[in-house]
XYZ file of C-alpha atoms in Angstrom:
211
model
C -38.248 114.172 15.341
C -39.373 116.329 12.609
C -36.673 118.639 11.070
C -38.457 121.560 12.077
C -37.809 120.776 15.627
C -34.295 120.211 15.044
C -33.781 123.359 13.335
C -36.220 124.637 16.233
C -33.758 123.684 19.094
C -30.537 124.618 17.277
C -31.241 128.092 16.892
C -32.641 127.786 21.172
C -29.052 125.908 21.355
C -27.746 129.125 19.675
C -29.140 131.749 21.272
C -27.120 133.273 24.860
C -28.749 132.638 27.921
C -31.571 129.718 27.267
C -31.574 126.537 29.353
C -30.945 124.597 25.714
C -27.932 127.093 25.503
C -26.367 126.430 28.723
C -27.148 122.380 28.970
C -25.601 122.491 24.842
C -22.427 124.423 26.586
C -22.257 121.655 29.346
C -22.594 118.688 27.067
C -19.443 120.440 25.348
C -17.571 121.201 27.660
C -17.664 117.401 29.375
C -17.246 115.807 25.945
C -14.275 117.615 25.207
C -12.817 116.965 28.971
C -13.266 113.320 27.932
C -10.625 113.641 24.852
C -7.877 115.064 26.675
C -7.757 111.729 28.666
C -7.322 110.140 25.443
C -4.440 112.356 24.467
C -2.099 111.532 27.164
C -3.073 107.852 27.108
C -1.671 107.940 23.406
C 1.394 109.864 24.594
C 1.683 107.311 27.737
C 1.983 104.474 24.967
C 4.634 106.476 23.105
C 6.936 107.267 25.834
C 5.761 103.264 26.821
C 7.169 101.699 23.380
C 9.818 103.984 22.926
C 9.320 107.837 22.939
C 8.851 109.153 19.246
C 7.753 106.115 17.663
C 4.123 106.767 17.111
C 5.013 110.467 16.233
C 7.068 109.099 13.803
C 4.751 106.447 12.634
C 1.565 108.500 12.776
C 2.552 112.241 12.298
C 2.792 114.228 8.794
C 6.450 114.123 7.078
C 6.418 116.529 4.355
C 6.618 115.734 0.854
C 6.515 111.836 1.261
C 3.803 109.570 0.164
C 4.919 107.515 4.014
C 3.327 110.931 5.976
C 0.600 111.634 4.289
C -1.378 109.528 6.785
C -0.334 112.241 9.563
C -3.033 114.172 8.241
C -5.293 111.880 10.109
C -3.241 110.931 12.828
C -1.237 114.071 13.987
C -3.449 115.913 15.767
C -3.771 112.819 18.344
C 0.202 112.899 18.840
C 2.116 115.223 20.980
C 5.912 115.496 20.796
C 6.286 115.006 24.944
C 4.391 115.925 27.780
C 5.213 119.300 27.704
C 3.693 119.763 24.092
C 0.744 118.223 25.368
C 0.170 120.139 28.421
C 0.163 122.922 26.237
C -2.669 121.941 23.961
C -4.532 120.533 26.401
C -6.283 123.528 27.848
C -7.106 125.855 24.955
C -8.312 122.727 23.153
C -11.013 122.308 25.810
C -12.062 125.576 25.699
C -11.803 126.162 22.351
C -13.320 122.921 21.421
C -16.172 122.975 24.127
C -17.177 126.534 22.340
C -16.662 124.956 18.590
C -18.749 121.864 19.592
C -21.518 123.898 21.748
C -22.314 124.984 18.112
C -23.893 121.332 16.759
C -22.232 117.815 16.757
C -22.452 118.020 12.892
C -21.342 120.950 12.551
C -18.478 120.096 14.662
C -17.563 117.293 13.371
C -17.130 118.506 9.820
C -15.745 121.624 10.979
C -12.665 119.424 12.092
C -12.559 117.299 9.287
C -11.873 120.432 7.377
C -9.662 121.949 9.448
C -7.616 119.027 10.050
C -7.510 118.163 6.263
C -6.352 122.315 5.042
C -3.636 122.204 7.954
C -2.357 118.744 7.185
C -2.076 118.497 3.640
C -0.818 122.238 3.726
C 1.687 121.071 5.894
C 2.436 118.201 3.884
C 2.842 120.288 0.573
C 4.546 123.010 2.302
C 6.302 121.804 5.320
C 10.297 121.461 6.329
C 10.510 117.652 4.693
C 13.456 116.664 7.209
C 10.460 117.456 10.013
C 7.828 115.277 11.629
C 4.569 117.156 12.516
C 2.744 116.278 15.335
C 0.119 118.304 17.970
C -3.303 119.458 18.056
C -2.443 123.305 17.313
C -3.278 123.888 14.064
C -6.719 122.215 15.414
C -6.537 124.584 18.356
C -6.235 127.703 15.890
C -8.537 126.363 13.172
C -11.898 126.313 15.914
C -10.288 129.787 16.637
C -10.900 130.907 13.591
C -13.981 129.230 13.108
C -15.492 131.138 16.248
C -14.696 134.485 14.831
C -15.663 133.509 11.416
C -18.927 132.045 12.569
C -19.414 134.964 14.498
C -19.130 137.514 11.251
C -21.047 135.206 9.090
C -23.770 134.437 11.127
C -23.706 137.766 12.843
C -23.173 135.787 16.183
C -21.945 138.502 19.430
C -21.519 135.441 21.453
C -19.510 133.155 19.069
C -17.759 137.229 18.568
C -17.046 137.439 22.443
C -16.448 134.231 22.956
C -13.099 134.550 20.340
C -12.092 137.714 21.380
C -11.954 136.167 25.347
C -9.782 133.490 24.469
C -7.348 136.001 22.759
C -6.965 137.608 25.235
C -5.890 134.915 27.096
C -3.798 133.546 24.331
C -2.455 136.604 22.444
C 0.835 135.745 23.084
C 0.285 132.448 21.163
C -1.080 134.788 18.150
C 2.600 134.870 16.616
C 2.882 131.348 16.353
C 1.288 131.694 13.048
C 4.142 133.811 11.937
C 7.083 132.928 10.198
C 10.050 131.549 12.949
C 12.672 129.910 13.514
C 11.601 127.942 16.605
C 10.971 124.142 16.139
C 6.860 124.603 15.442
C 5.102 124.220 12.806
C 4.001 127.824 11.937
C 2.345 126.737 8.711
C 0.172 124.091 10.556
C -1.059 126.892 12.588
C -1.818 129.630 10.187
C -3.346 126.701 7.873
C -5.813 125.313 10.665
C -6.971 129.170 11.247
C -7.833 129.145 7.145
C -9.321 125.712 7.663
C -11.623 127.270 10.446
C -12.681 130.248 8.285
C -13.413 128.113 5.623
C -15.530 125.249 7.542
C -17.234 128.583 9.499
C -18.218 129.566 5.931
C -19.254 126.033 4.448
C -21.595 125.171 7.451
C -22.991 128.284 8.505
C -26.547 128.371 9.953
C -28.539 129.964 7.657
C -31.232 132.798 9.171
C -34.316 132.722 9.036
C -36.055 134.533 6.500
C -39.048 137.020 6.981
C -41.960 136.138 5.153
C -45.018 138.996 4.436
C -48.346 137.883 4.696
């Protein structure tokens, strides 16, 4: 396939209300109800060796060389089933919208956003705390949706962001200084990391040419 028809059905895969549009949506939205599977088969094995252990192992302790591997790993941990349950929902829908974008696109889009909120955590964290969860994931394809909706001048990608704060605006604080046990940095980072991966991989317009 020539790279003129990818860039060809991208922008159809782009653009509200075309059969590539909706069938790009559905491929998202099943691909990201096959990760959340994943998730509580990882927490299954934790609470199975010992609940905590992998958290420990694999999530991001601040300030030592030992958790700097949790920038990789943390997202995929959950500190109980509760934590998880959480995540679980706003990460499909957040996700399916993120990936409905392009699998690149996606992809890198979470590399980034995973590596700004981990190793901001890790430089700036509590270093008597272990870091674990998918929220600063969660918040960074938040912020990639509104970002990619500015920068590509998007209404759906717009909509789309302002829908799902509405249904999480009570979650908005968590990127807010507290006192609560959650990691308010890893939260406020991932929403940078968004912004900044929205900004790195937008799709460029078209340009008019005169004849």
């Amino acid at each position: 396939m020539s790279y003129g028809a990818d860039t060809t059905r991208a922008e159809a895969e782009a653009k509200f209300g075309t059969d590539e549009f909706y069938a790009s949506l559905g491929r998202a939205f099943l691909t990201m109800c096959a990760v959340i599977p994943v998730l509580f088969l990882i927490e299954a094995i934790d609470v199975g060796i010992g609940s905590g252990q992998l958290d420990v192992a694999g999530g991001i302790i601040p300030h030592r060389i030992a958790g700097l591997d949790g920038v990789l790993f943390s997202p995929f941990l959950h500190a109980g089933w509760d934590h998880l349950y959480g995540n679980a929902v706003p990460l499909i829908l957040v996700g399916t919208f993120a990936l409905a974008g392009g699998v690149r696109r996606f992809i890198w889009s979470t590399f980034v956003i995973m590596l700004v909120s981990g190793l901001g955590v890790w430089f700036v964290g509590d270093p008597n705390s272990v870091v674990v969860g998918a929220s600063g994931v969660i918040f960074g394809y938040l912020g990639l949706l509104v970002t990619r909706g500015l920068v590509e001048r998007s209404w759906w990608n717009l909509g789309v962001a302002a829908f799902i704060g509405l249904l999480y605006w009570y979650q908005i604080y968590n990127i807010l200084p507290t006192d609560q046990p959650v990691s308010w940095q890893g939260h406020l980072l991932g929403l940078l990391g968004g912004v900044i991966a929205a900004i790195l991989f937008r799709r460029k317009r078209p340009k008019a040419v005169a004849y």
